[in-house]
PDB file of C-alpha atoms in Angstrom:
ATOM      1  CA  UNK A   1     -27.535  49.275 -17.817  1.00  0.00           C
ATOM      2  CA  UNK A   2     -29.374  47.276 -20.480  1.00  0.00           C
ATOM      3  CA  UNK A   3     -27.771  49.389 -23.201  1.00  0.00           C
ATOM      4  CA  UNK A   4     -24.347  48.707 -21.682  1.00  0.00           C
ATOM      5  CA  UNK A   5     -24.937  44.941 -21.573  1.00  0.00           C
ATOM      6  CA  UNK A   6     -26.247  44.997 -25.133  1.00  0.00           C
ATOM      7  CA  UNK A   7     -23.109  46.857 -26.278  1.00  0.00           C
ATOM      8  CA  UNK A   8     -20.853  44.337 -24.518  1.00  0.00           C
ATOM      9  CA  UNK A   9     -22.747  41.483 -26.193  1.00  0.00           C
ATOM     10  CA  UNK A  10     -22.375  43.070 -29.629  1.00  0.00           C
ATOM     11  CA  UNK A  11     -18.640  43.614 -29.108  1.00  0.00           C
ATOM     12  CA  UNK A  12     -18.236  40.004 -27.981  1.00  0.00           C
ATOM     13  CA  UNK A  13     -20.063  38.643 -31.021  1.00  0.00           C
ATOM     14  CA  UNK A  14     -17.923  40.654 -33.414  1.00  0.00           C
ATOM     15  CA  UNK A  15     -14.558  39.696 -31.916  1.00  0.00           C
ATOM     16  CA  UNK A  16     -12.950  37.219 -34.356  1.00  0.00           C
ATOM     17  CA  UNK A  17     -13.236  33.723 -32.934  1.00  0.00           C
ATOM     18  CA  UNK A  18      -9.622  32.829 -33.770  1.00  0.00           C
ATOM     19  CA  UNK A  19      -8.416  35.599 -31.503  1.00  0.00           C
ATOM     20  CA  UNK A  20     -10.367  34.174 -28.581  1.00  0.00           C
ATOM     21  CA  UNK A  21      -9.086  30.667 -29.321  1.00  0.00           C
ATOM     22  CA  UNK A  22      -5.484  31.882 -29.484  1.00  0.00           C
ATOM     23  CA  UNK A  23      -5.695  33.251 -25.960  1.00  0.00           C
ATOM     24  CA  UNK A  24      -7.326  30.090 -24.637  1.00  0.00           C
ATOM     25  CA  UNK A  25      -5.024  27.630 -26.386  1.00  0.00           C
ATOM     26  CA  UNK A  26      -2.753  25.852 -23.904  1.00  0.00           C
ATOM     27  CA  UNK A  27       0.881  25.005 -24.775  1.00  0.00           C
ATOM     28  CA  UNK A  28      -0.100  21.335 -24.999  1.00  0.00           C
ATOM     29  CA  UNK A  29      -2.884  22.126 -27.465  1.00  0.00           C
ATOM     30  CA  UNK A  30      -0.502  24.300 -29.463  1.00  0.00           C
ATOM     31  CA  UNK A  31       1.973  21.433 -29.787  1.00  0.00           C
ATOM     32  CA  UNK A  32      -0.822  19.047 -30.794  1.00  0.00           C
ATOM     33  CA  UNK A  33      -2.045  21.434 -33.481  1.00  0.00           C
ATOM     34  CA  UNK A  34       1.479  21.961 -34.809  1.00  0.00           C
ATOM     35  CA  UNK A  35       2.142  18.240 -34.962  1.00  0.00           C
ATOM     36  CA  UNK A  36      -1.133  17.732 -36.830  1.00  0.00           C
ATOM     37  CA  UNK A  37      -0.001  20.339 -39.371  1.00  0.00           C
ATOM     38  CA  UNK A  38       3.433  18.721 -39.733  1.00  0.00           C
ATOM     39  CA  UNK A  39       1.923  15.270 -40.274  1.00  0.00           C
ATOM     40  CA  UNK A  40      -0.603  16.635 -42.783  1.00  0.00           C
ATOM     41  CA  UNK A  41       2.195  18.364 -44.708  1.00  0.00           C
ATOM     42  CA  UNK A  42       4.203  15.139 -44.670  1.00  0.00           C
ATOM     43  CA  UNK A  43       1.247  13.287 -46.205  1.00  0.00           C
ATOM     44  CA  UNK A  44       0.878  15.666 -49.147  1.00  0.00           C
ATOM     45  CA  UNK A  45       4.572  16.484 -49.726  1.00  0.00           C
ATOM     46  CA  UNK A  46       6.346  13.204 -48.989  1.00  0.00           C
ATOM     47  CA  UNK A  47       8.810  15.057 -46.722  1.00  0.00           C
ATOM     48  CA  UNK A  48       9.101  13.490 -43.227  1.00  0.00           C
ATOM     49  CA  UNK A  49       7.414  15.627 -40.583  1.00  0.00           C
ATOM     50  CA  UNK A  50      10.572  16.048 -38.507  1.00  0.00           C
ATOM     51  CA  UNK A  51      12.354  17.893 -41.336  1.00  0.00           C
ATOM     52  CA  UNK A  52       9.368  20.210 -41.782  1.00  0.00           C
ATOM     53  CA  UNK A  53       9.205  20.780 -38.018  1.00  0.00           C
ATOM     54  CA  UNK A  54      12.964  21.413 -37.899  1.00  0.00           C
ATOM     55  CA  UNK A  55      12.782  24.171 -40.517  1.00  0.00           C
ATOM     56  CA  UNK A  56       9.728  25.661 -38.848  1.00  0.00           C
ATOM     57  CA  UNK A  57      11.401  25.699 -35.411  1.00  0.00           C
ATOM     58  CA  UNK A  58      14.626  27.198 -36.775  1.00  0.00           C
ATOM     59  CA  UNK A  59      12.715  30.028 -38.418  1.00  0.00           C
ATOM     60  CA  UNK A  60      10.700  30.593 -35.242  1.00  0.00           C
ATOM     61  CA  UNK A  61      13.862  30.808 -33.132  1.00  0.00           C
ATOM     62  CA  UNK A  62      15.615  33.374 -35.320  1.00  0.00           C
ATOM     63  CA  UNK A  63      12.477  35.517 -35.611  1.00  0.00           C
ATOM     64  CA  UNK A  64      12.429  35.848 -31.827  1.00  0.00           C
ATOM     65  CA  UNK A  65      15.884  37.486 -31.817  1.00  0.00           C
ATOM     66  CA  UNK A  66      15.998  39.361 -35.141  1.00  0.00           C
ATOM     67  CA  UNK A  67      14.817  42.954 -35.478  1.00  0.00           C
ATOM     68  CA  UNK A  68      14.488  42.731 -39.267  1.00  0.00           C
ATOM     69  CA  UNK A  69      11.933  39.902 -39.123  1.00  0.00           C
ATOM     70  CA  UNK A  70       8.393  39.963 -37.719  1.00  0.00           C
ATOM     71  CA  UNK A  71       7.881  38.097 -34.457  1.00  0.00           C
ATOM     72  CA  UNK A  72       6.053  34.762 -34.829  1.00  0.00           C
ATOM     73  CA  UNK A  73       2.468  35.056 -33.658  1.00  0.00           C
ATOM     74  CA  UNK A  74       0.802  31.879 -34.852  1.00  0.00           C
ATOM     75  CA  UNK A  75       1.154  28.129 -35.046  1.00  0.00           C
ATOM     76  CA  UNK A  76       3.923  28.194 -37.628  1.00  0.00           C
ATOM     77  CA  UNK A  77       7.302  29.902 -37.553  1.00  0.00           C
ATOM     78  CA  UNK A  78       8.306  29.611 -41.205  1.00  0.00           C
ATOM     79  CA  UNK A  79       8.602  33.028 -42.822  1.00  0.00           C
ATOM     80  CA  UNK A  80       9.041  34.215 -46.389  1.00  0.00           C
ATOM     81  CA  UNK A  81       8.872  37.862 -47.417  1.00  0.00           C
ATOM     82  CA  UNK A  82       6.407  39.053 -50.057  1.00  0.00           C
ATOM     83  CA  UNK A  83       8.997  39.359 -52.849  1.00  0.00           C
ATOM     84  CA  UNK A  84      10.269  35.815 -52.416  1.00  0.00           C
ATOM     85  CA  UNK A  85       6.764  34.434 -51.990  1.00  0.00           C
ATOM     86  CA  UNK A  86       5.138  36.156 -54.944  1.00  0.00           C
ATOM     87  CA  UNK A  87       8.162  36.683 -57.199  1.00  0.00           C
ATOM     88  CA  UNK A  88      10.535  39.677 -57.434  1.00  0.00           C
ATOM     89  CA  UNK A  89       8.867  41.095 -60.586  1.00  0.00           C
ATOM     90  CA  UNK A  90       5.303  40.394 -59.545  1.00  0.00           C
ATOM     91  CA  UNK A  91       3.339  43.683 -59.668  1.00  0.00           C
ATOM     92  CA  UNK A  92       0.941  42.332 -57.034  1.00  0.00           C
ATOM     93  CA  UNK A  93       2.955  42.447 -53.809  1.00  0.00           C
ATOM     94  CA  UNK A  94       0.423  40.318 -51.918  1.00  0.00           C
ATOM     95  CA  UNK A  95      -0.405  37.911 -54.746  1.00  0.00           C
ATOM     96  CA  UNK A  96      -1.974  34.617 -53.637  1.00  0.00           C
ATOM     97  CA  UNK A  97      -2.724  33.170 -57.073  1.00  0.00           C
ATOM     98  CA  UNK A  98      -0.502  30.081 -57.511  1.00  0.00           C
ATOM     99  CA  UNK A  99      -0.408  30.479 -61.299  1.00  0.00           C
ATOM    100  CA  UNK A 100       0.816  34.084 -61.349  1.00  0.00           C
ATOM    101  CA  UNK A 101       3.179  33.395 -58.453  1.00  0.00           C
ATOM    102  CA  UNK A 102       4.779  30.602 -60.483  1.00  0.00           C
ATOM    103  CA  UNK A 103       4.829  32.790 -63.604  1.00  0.00           C
ATOM    104  CA  UNK A 104       6.794  35.488 -61.787  1.00  0.00           C
ATOM    105  CA  UNK A 105       9.207  33.008 -60.182  1.00  0.00           C
ATOM    106  CA  UNK A 106       7.747  33.125 -56.668  1.00  0.00           C
ATOM    107  CA  UNK A 107       8.082  30.268 -54.200  1.00  0.00           C
ATOM    108  CA  UNK A 108       4.647  30.427 -52.565  1.00  0.00           C
ATOM    109  CA  UNK A 109       2.489  27.294 -52.921  1.00  0.00           C
ATOM    110  CA  UNK A 110      -1.065  26.173 -52.221  1.00  0.00           C
ATOM    111  CA  UNK A 111      -0.856  23.613 -49.438  1.00  0.00           C
ATOM    112  CA  UNK A 112      -4.525  23.039 -48.648  1.00  0.00           C
ATOM    113  CA  UNK A 113      -6.063  22.874 -52.126  1.00  0.00           C
ATOM    114  CA  UNK A 114      -8.200  25.996 -51.831  1.00  0.00           C
ATOM    115  CA  UNK A 115      -6.703  27.507 -54.995  1.00  0.00           C
ATOM    116  CA  UNK A 116      -4.774  30.148 -53.061  1.00  0.00           C
ATOM    117  CA  UNK A 117      -1.152  30.425 -51.954  1.00  0.00           C
ATOM    118  CA  UNK A 118      -1.480  32.616 -48.880  1.00  0.00           C
ATOM    119  CA  UNK A 119       1.562  33.859 -46.999  1.00  0.00           C
ATOM    120  CA  UNK A 120      -0.496  33.852 -43.795  1.00  0.00           C
ATOM    121  CA  UNK A 121      -1.999  30.366 -44.115  1.00  0.00           C
ATOM    122  CA  UNK A 122      -0.281  27.709 -41.987  1.00  0.00           C
ATOM    123  CA  UNK A 123      -0.815  24.869 -44.465  1.00  0.00           C
ATOM    124  CA  UNK A 124       0.453  26.934 -47.395  1.00  0.00           C
ATOM    125  CA  UNK A 125       3.493  28.054 -45.397  1.00  0.00           C
ATOM    126  CA  UNK A 126       4.489  24.551 -44.321  1.00  0.00           C
ATOM    127  CA  UNK A 127       3.908  23.062 -47.771  1.00  0.00           C
ATOM    128  CA  UNK A 128       6.156  25.791 -49.162  1.00  0.00           C
ATOM    129  CA  UNK A 129       8.756  24.963 -46.488  1.00  0.00           C
ATOM    130  CA  UNK A 130       8.563  21.289 -47.492  1.00  0.00           C
ATOM    131  CA  UNK A 131       9.172  22.290 -51.117  1.00  0.00           C
ATOM    132  CA  UNK A 132      12.680  23.374 -50.105  1.00  0.00           C
ATOM    133  CA  UNK A 133      13.455  19.674 -49.580  1.00  0.00           C
ATOM    134  CA  UNK A 134      11.065  17.655 -51.757  1.00  0.00           C
ATOM    135  CA  UNK A 135      12.818  18.115 -55.151  1.00  0.00           C
ATOM    136  CA  UNK A 136      16.086  16.740 -53.722  1.00  0.00           C
ATOM    137  CA  UNK A 137      14.981  13.619 -51.858  1.00  0.00           C
ATOM    138  CA  UNK A 138      14.587  12.935 -48.162  1.00  0.00           C
ATOM    139  CA  UNK A 139      17.736  11.152 -46.997  1.00  0.00           C
ATOM    140  CA  UNK A 140      20.010  13.211 -44.733  1.00  0.00           C
ATOM    141  CA  UNK A 141      22.599  13.938 -47.421  1.00  0.00           C
ATOM    142  CA  UNK A 142      20.024  15.237 -49.882  1.00  0.00           C
ATOM    143  CA  UNK A 143      18.260  17.254 -47.194  1.00  0.00           C
ATOM    144  CA  UNK A 144      21.543  18.930 -46.255  1.00  0.00           C
ATOM    145  CA  UNK A 145      22.083  19.827 -49.899  1.00  0.00           C
ATOM    146  CA  UNK A 146      18.575  21.218 -50.214  1.00  0.00           C
ATOM    147  CA  UNK A 147      18.943  23.317 -47.067  1.00  0.00           C
ATOM    148  CA  UNK A 148      22.295  24.709 -48.161  1.00  0.00           C
ATOM    149  CA  UNK A 149      20.937  25.687 -51.576  1.00  0.00           C
ATOM    150  CA  UNK A 150      18.123  27.589 -49.877  1.00  0.00           C
ATOM    151  CA  UNK A 151      19.875  29.161 -46.873  1.00  0.00           C
ATOM    152  CA  UNK A 152      23.466  29.349 -48.232  1.00  0.00           C
ATOM    153  CA  UNK A 153      24.892  28.954 -44.713  1.00  0.00           C
ATOM    154  CA  UNK A 154      26.563  25.865 -43.255  1.00  0.00           C
ATOM    155  CA  UNK A 155      25.699  26.775 -39.669  1.00  0.00           C
ATOM    156  CA  UNK A 156      22.011  27.067 -40.516  1.00  0.00           C
ATOM    157  CA  UNK A 157      22.075  23.648 -42.182  1.00  0.00           C
ATOM    158  CA  UNK A 158      23.713  22.149 -39.093  1.00  0.00           C
ATOM    159  CA  UNK A 159      21.170  23.736 -36.737  1.00  0.00           C
ATOM    160  CA  UNK A 160      18.159  22.541 -38.725  1.00  0.00           C
ATOM    161  CA  UNK A 161      19.576  19.024 -38.902  1.00  0.00           C
ATOM    162  CA  UNK A 162      20.090  19.153 -35.125  1.00  0.00           C
ATOM    163  CA  UNK A 163      16.400  20.020 -34.699  1.00  0.00           C
ATOM    164  CA  UNK A 164      15.391  17.184 -37.011  1.00  0.00           C
ATOM    165  CA  UNK A 165      17.581  14.716 -35.111  1.00  0.00           C
ATOM    166  CA  UNK A 166      15.930  15.628 -31.812  1.00  0.00           C
ATOM    167  CA  UNK A 167      12.414  15.384 -33.233  1.00  0.00           C
ATOM    168  CA  UNK A 168      13.177  12.096 -34.962  1.00  0.00           C
ATOM    169  CA  UNK A 169      14.769  10.615 -31.815  1.00  0.00           C
ATOM    170  CA  UNK A 170      11.943  11.465 -29.419  1.00  0.00           C
ATOM    171  CA  UNK A 171       9.070  11.419 -31.960  1.00  0.00           C
ATOM    172  CA  UNK A 172       7.513  14.544 -30.448  1.00  0.00           C
ATOM    173  CA  UNK A 173       7.986  18.311 -30.545  1.00  0.00           C
ATOM    174  CA  UNK A 174       7.261  19.293 -26.935  1.00  0.00           C
ATOM    175  CA  UNK A 175      10.857  19.048 -25.723  1.00  0.00           C
ATOM    176  CA  UNK A 176      11.029  22.031 -23.385  1.00  0.00           C
ATOM    177  CA  UNK A 177      12.096  20.588 -20.033  1.00  0.00           C
ATOM    178  CA  UNK A 178      15.051  22.274 -18.320  1.00  0.00           C
ATOM    179  CA  UNK A 179      17.194  21.429 -15.256  1.00  0.00           C
ATOM    180  CA  UNK A 180      20.027  23.001 -13.285  1.00  0.00           C
ATOM    181  CA  UNK A 181      23.449  21.664 -14.387  1.00  0.00           C
ATOM    182  CA  UNK A 182      24.424  20.452 -10.884  1.00  0.00           C
ATOM    183  CA  UNK A 183      22.199  17.713  -9.380  1.00  0.00           C
ATOM    184  CA  UNK A 184      20.514  17.952  -6.012  1.00  0.00           C
ATOM    185  CA  UNK A 185      22.569  16.763  -3.050  1.00  0.00           C
ATOM    186  CA  UNK A 186      25.855  18.336  -4.167  1.00  0.00           C
ATOM    187  CA  UNK A 187      27.312  21.485  -2.654  1.00  0.00           C
ATOM    188  CA  UNK A 188      27.919  24.384  -5.011  1.00  0.00           C
ATOM    189  CA  UNK A 189      27.938  28.156  -5.053  1.00  0.00           C
ATOM    190  CA  UNK A 190      27.704  30.785  -7.758  1.00  0.00           C
ATOM    191  CA  UNK A 191      26.917  34.412  -8.409  1.00  0.00           C
ATOM    192  CA  UNK A 192      26.670  36.539 -11.517  1.00  0.00           C
ATOM    193  CA  UNK A 193      30.144  36.663 -13.061  1.00  0.00           C
ATOM    194  CA  UNK A 194      28.942  37.808 -16.482  1.00  0.00           C
ATOM    195  CA  UNK A 195      31.144  40.494 -18.039  1.00  0.00           C
ATOM    196  CA  UNK A 196      33.991  40.231 -15.533  1.00  0.00           C
ATOM    197  CA  UNK A 197      37.463  40.782 -17.021  1.00  0.00           C
ATOM    198  CA  UNK A 198      39.793  37.885 -17.737  1.00  0.00           C
ATOM    199  CA  UNK A 199      43.520  38.265 -18.213  1.00  0.00           C
ATOM    200  CA  UNK A 200      44.906  34.879 -19.240  1.00  0.00           C
ATOM    201  CA  UNK A 201      45.451  34.741 -23.009  1.00  0.00           C
ATOM    202  CA  UNK A 202      44.762  38.457 -23.425  1.00  0.00           C
ATOM    203  CA  UNK A 203      42.175  40.812 -21.991  1.00  0.00           C
ATOM    204  CA  UNK A 204      38.685  39.453 -22.602  1.00  0.00           C
ATOM    205  CA  UNK A 205      35.215  39.442 -21.113  1.00  0.00           C
ATOM    206  CA  UNK A 206      33.887  36.544 -19.073  1.00  0.00           C
ATOM    207  CA  UNK A 207      31.088  35.074 -21.186  1.00  0.00           C
ATOM    208  CA  UNK A 208      29.284  32.941 -18.658  1.00  0.00           C
ATOM    209  CA  UNK A 209      28.637  32.036 -15.025  1.00  0.00           C
ATOM    210  CA  UNK A 210      31.084  30.118 -12.821  1.00  0.00           C
ATOM    211  CA  UNK A 211      29.509  27.466 -10.579  1.00  0.00           C
ATOM    212  CA  UNK A 212      32.022  26.412  -7.922  1.00  0.00           C
ATOM    213  CA  UNK A 213      31.843  22.815  -6.709  1.00  0.00           C
ATOM    214  CA  UNK A 214      34.145  19.985  -5.672  1.00  0.00           C
ATOM    215  CA  UNK A 215      36.192  17.932  -8.116  1.00  0.00           C
ATOM    216  CA  UNK A 216      34.103  15.176  -9.650  1.00  0.00           C
ATOM    217  CA  UNK A 217      30.704  16.781  -9.017  1.00  0.00           C
ATOM    218  CA  UNK A 218      28.416  15.586 -11.837  1.00  0.00           C
ATOM    219  CA  UNK A 219      27.542  18.063 -14.596  1.00  0.00           C
ATOM    220  CA  UNK A 220      24.210  17.597 -16.367  1.00  0.00           C
ATOM    221  CA  UNK A 221      22.775  18.659 -19.703  1.00  0.00           C
ATOM    222  CA  UNK A 222      20.257  21.402 -18.979  1.00  0.00           C
ATOM    223  CA  UNK A 223      18.021  20.818 -22.005  1.00  0.00           C
ATOM    224  CA  UNK A 224      17.362  18.422 -24.863  1.00  0.00           C
ATOM    225  CA  UNK A 225      20.117  18.903 -27.389  1.00  0.00           C
ATOM    226  CA  UNK A 226      22.822  17.469 -29.597  1.00  0.00           C
ATOM    227  CA  UNK A 227      26.531  17.443 -28.724  1.00  0.00           C
ATOM    228  CA  UNK A 228      28.171  19.841 -31.150  1.00  0.00           C
ATOM    229  CA  UNK A 229      31.678  20.068 -29.662  1.00  0.00           C
ATOM    230  CA  UNK A 230      33.668  17.890 -27.282  1.00  0.00           C
ATOM    231  CA  UNK A 231      37.362  18.037 -26.450  1.00  0.00           C
ATOM    232  CA  UNK A 232      40.092  20.436 -25.395  1.00  0.00           C
ATOM    233  CA  UNK A 233      40.148  24.215 -25.607  1.00  0.00           C
ATOM    234  CA  UNK A 234      43.120  26.149 -24.211  1.00  0.00           C
ATOM    235  CA  UNK A 235      40.778  28.542 -22.404  1.00  0.00           C
ATOM    236  CA  UNK A 236      37.986  26.174 -21.369  1.00  0.00           C
ATOM    237  CA  UNK A 237      40.015  23.002 -20.910  1.00  0.00           C
ATOM    238  CA  UNK A 238      37.935  19.866 -21.333  1.00  0.00           C
ATOM    239  CA  UNK A 239      34.642  21.217 -22.581  1.00  0.00           C
ATOM    240  CA  UNK A 240      31.348  20.178 -24.175  1.00  0.00           C
ATOM    241  CA  UNK A 241      29.078  22.278 -26.406  1.00  0.00           C
ATOM    242  CA  UNK A 242      25.416  21.277 -26.815  1.00  0.00           C
ATOM    243  CA  UNK A 243      22.805  22.988 -29.015  1.00  0.00           C
ATOM    244  CA  UNK A 244      19.107  22.885 -28.150  1.00  0.00           C
ATOM    245  CA  UNK A 245      15.883  23.355 -30.134  1.00  0.00           C
ATOM    246  CA  UNK A 246      15.762  27.079 -29.382  1.00  0.00           C
ATOM    247  CA  UNK A 247      19.015  27.500 -31.275  1.00  0.00           C
ATOM    248  CA  UNK A 248      20.884  28.102 -28.017  1.00  0.00           C
ATOM    249  CA  UNK A 249      24.387  26.699 -27.648  1.00  0.00           C
ATOM    250  CA  UNK A 250      25.226  25.578 -24.088  1.00  0.00           C
ATOM    251  CA  UNK A 251      28.916  25.616 -23.206  1.00  0.00           C
ATOM    252  CA  UNK A 252      30.261  23.513 -20.296  1.00  0.00           C
ATOM    253  CA  UNK A 253      33.942  24.190 -19.567  1.00  0.00           C
ATOM    254  CA  UNK A 254      36.818  23.346 -17.160  1.00  0.00           C
ATOM    255  CA  UNK A 255      35.551  19.780 -16.827  1.00  0.00           C
ATOM    256  CA  UNK A 256      37.487  17.079 -15.034  1.00  0.00           C
ATOM    257  CA  UNK A 257      36.334  14.538 -17.611  1.00  0.00           C
ATOM    258  CA  UNK A 258      33.457  13.422 -19.817  1.00  0.00           C
ATOM    259  CA  UNK A 259      30.675  10.919 -19.329  1.00  0.00           C
ATOM    260  CA  UNK A 260      31.564   7.484 -20.665  1.00  0.00           C
ATOM    261  CA  UNK A 261      30.907   7.061 -24.410  1.00  0.00           C
ATOM    262  CA  UNK A 262      29.756  10.692 -24.860  1.00  0.00           C
ATOM    263  CA  UNK A 263      30.619  11.782 -28.379  1.00  0.00           C
ATOM    264  CA  UNK A 264      29.931  14.504 -30.931  1.00  0.00           C
ATOM    265  CA  UNK A 265      26.513  14.006 -32.515  1.00  0.00           C
ATOM    266  CA  UNK A 266      24.967  12.362 -29.452  1.00  0.00           C
ATOM    267  CA  UNK A 267      21.450  13.317 -28.416  1.00  0.00           C
ATOM    268  CA  UNK A 268      21.168  14.259 -24.728  1.00  0.00           C
ATOM    269  CA  UNK A 269      18.237  14.784 -22.368  1.00  0.00           C
ATOM    270  CA  UNK A 270      17.785  17.222 -19.478  1.00  0.00           C
ATOM    271  CA  UNK A 271      19.465  15.772 -16.401  1.00  0.00           C
ATOM    272  CA  UNK A 272      21.755  13.441 -18.342  1.00  0.00           C
ATOM    273  CA  UNK A 273      25.292  13.493 -16.909  1.00  0.00           C
ATOM    274  CA  UNK A 274      27.776  14.695 -19.519  1.00  0.00           C
ATOM    275  CA  UNK A 275      30.889  15.154 -17.364  1.00  0.00           C
ATOM    276  CA  UNK A 276      32.195  16.315 -13.994  1.00  0.00           C
ATOM    277  CA  UNK A 277      33.519  19.498 -12.413  1.00  0.00           C
ATOM    278  CA  UNK A 278      37.255  20.135 -12.699  1.00  0.00           C
ATOM    279  CA  UNK A 279      39.854  22.863 -13.097  1.00  0.00           C
ATOM    280  CA  UNK A 280      41.141  22.150 -16.597  1.00  0.00           C
ATOM    281  CA  UNK A 281      42.256  24.838 -18.996  1.00  0.00           C
ATOM    282  CA  UNK A 282      44.577  27.832 -19.425  1.00  0.00           C
ATOM    283  CA  UNK A 283      47.206  25.888 -21.304  1.00  0.00           C
ATOM    284  CA  UNK A 284      47.943  22.881 -23.528  1.00  0.00           C
ATOM    285  CA  UNK A 285      45.894  19.658 -23.253  1.00  0.00           C
ATOM    286  CA  UNK A 286      45.932  18.273 -19.721  1.00  0.00           C
ATOM    287  CA  UNK A 287      46.638  21.579 -17.963  1.00  0.00           C
ATOM    288  CA  UNK A 288      44.709  21.790 -14.667  1.00  0.00           C
ATOM    289  CA  UNK A 289      44.819  23.352 -11.237  1.00  0.00           C
ATOM    290  CA  UNK A 290      45.379  26.992 -12.220  1.00  0.00           C
ATOM    291  CA  UNK A 291      42.125  27.978 -10.475  1.00  0.00           C
ATOM    292  CA  UNK A 292      39.633  26.402  -8.048  1.00  0.00           C
ATOM    293  CA  UNK A 293      37.406  23.659  -9.471  1.00  0.00           C
ATOM    294  CA  UNK A 294      34.238  24.998 -11.048  1.00  0.00           C
ATOM    295  CA  UNK A 295      31.920  24.667 -14.013  1.00  0.00           C
ATOM    296  CA  UNK A 296      31.995  27.549 -16.467  1.00  0.00           C
ATOM    297  CA  UNK A 297      28.531  27.622 -18.021  1.00  0.00           C
ATOM    298  CA  UNK A 298      27.919  29.795 -21.073  1.00  0.00           C
ATOM    299  CA  UNK A 299      25.005  30.359 -23.446  1.00  0.00           C
ATOM    300  CA  UNK A 300      25.179  31.566 -27.049  1.00  0.00           C
ATOM    301  CA  UNK A 301      22.468  32.437 -29.533  1.00  0.00           C
ATOM    302  CA  UNK A 302      22.582  32.168 -33.314  1.00  0.00           C
ATOM    303  CA  UNK A 303      20.240  34.402 -35.342  1.00  0.00           C
ATOM    304  CA  UNK A 304      20.894  33.008 -38.806  1.00  0.00           C
ATOM    305  CA  UNK A 305      23.634  35.572 -39.456  1.00  0.00           C
ATOM    306  CA  UNK A 306      25.994  35.449 -36.488  1.00  0.00           C
ATOM    307  CA  UNK A 307      26.267  34.097 -32.947  1.00  0.00           C
ATOM    308  CA  UNK A 308      26.781  35.941 -29.662  1.00  0.00           C
ATOM    309  CA  UNK A 309      27.011  35.205 -25.948  1.00  0.00           C
ATOM    310  CA  UNK A 310      24.352  36.280 -23.463  1.00  0.00           C
ATOM    311  CA  UNK A 311      24.074  36.193 -19.684  1.00  0.00           C
ATOM    312  CA  UNK A 312      23.082  32.696 -18.438  1.00  0.00           C
ATOM    313  CA  UNK A 313      22.664  33.735 -14.786  1.00  0.00           C
ATOM    314  CA  UNK A 314      18.877  34.428 -14.923  1.00  0.00           C
ATOM    315  CA  UNK A 315      18.299  31.056 -16.575  1.00  0.00           C
ATOM    316  CA  UNK A 316      20.405  29.245 -13.980  1.00  0.00           C
ATOM    317  CA  UNK A 317      18.444  30.865 -11.159  1.00  0.00           C
ATOM    318  CA  UNK A 318      15.141  29.869 -12.771  1.00  0.00           C
ATOM    319  CA  UNK A 319      16.273  26.267 -13.322  1.00  0.00           C
ATOM    320  CA  UNK A 320      17.653  26.066  -9.786  1.00  0.00           C
ATOM    321  CA  UNK A 321      14.375  27.270  -8.335  1.00  0.00           C
ATOM    322  CA  UNK A 322      12.356  24.835 -10.487  1.00  0.00           C
ATOM    323  CA  UNK A 323      14.580  21.934  -9.372  1.00  0.00           C
ATOM    324  CA  UNK A 324      13.799  22.481  -5.683  1.00  0.00           C
TER     325      UNK A 324
END
């Protein structure tokens, strides 16, 4: 028995302390540590923290859904492969010497002053992320230019700027609250309609869940986000599209109308009314009444290359349960 206890003690002492801390770190502590890193990087780079956080969150979100990228497992989400970090002609694939990295045209930088540019060090990673922006200037126009020159994709630029707008507006990064799109006290019904066939306008798959409710029932934003699209669509009628920090696009269709003063570019909060249930769609602007009133709710994910729809039903059930 004593030998067994001694062995357990030895194993405990030799487990790396950061592994133990990672398991014990609460979400709140994680957000605090990330914000500390963002603010520290802002201080040494001159790039506002919300731009650094926006890049970091974008990279984290695409790594969760891409098979060609490693899953994020630490405080930071920013990722750069070894060739880009160390330089394409660098003979040392895992080089962390800032001088040789620069010599071989690599992008990796030393962010904490320890003389190393480590691809696994949070401070080095975020300082390197900030270097995408810092040579251009930090107003929105220059930041957009810097992001486009690095990512070469308009949609990516738009998504990162959406993240930055949310962080700048609320001055925090823990923006994870979610609600069901229909408020308490209103009658509604729904079941999983994902993948059902649709005939109007050509054969197509139903990319969402239909929530049936009476005309005029309020429709709420389910998460923090920015209004990306608002207006008429021949299929969805009066519709609103809102993108959140997880790079998920929320699509609200067949509305009866929009909330007063709601416009493209607006920041919304969970529970904020954005419109009301209707039966608009399946024709030119103003067409309504071709089906019972309901909210079509869809969710789409962008992975930095393309965007696709996924089943929102499990999320709706979870939000509904949490709202009780």
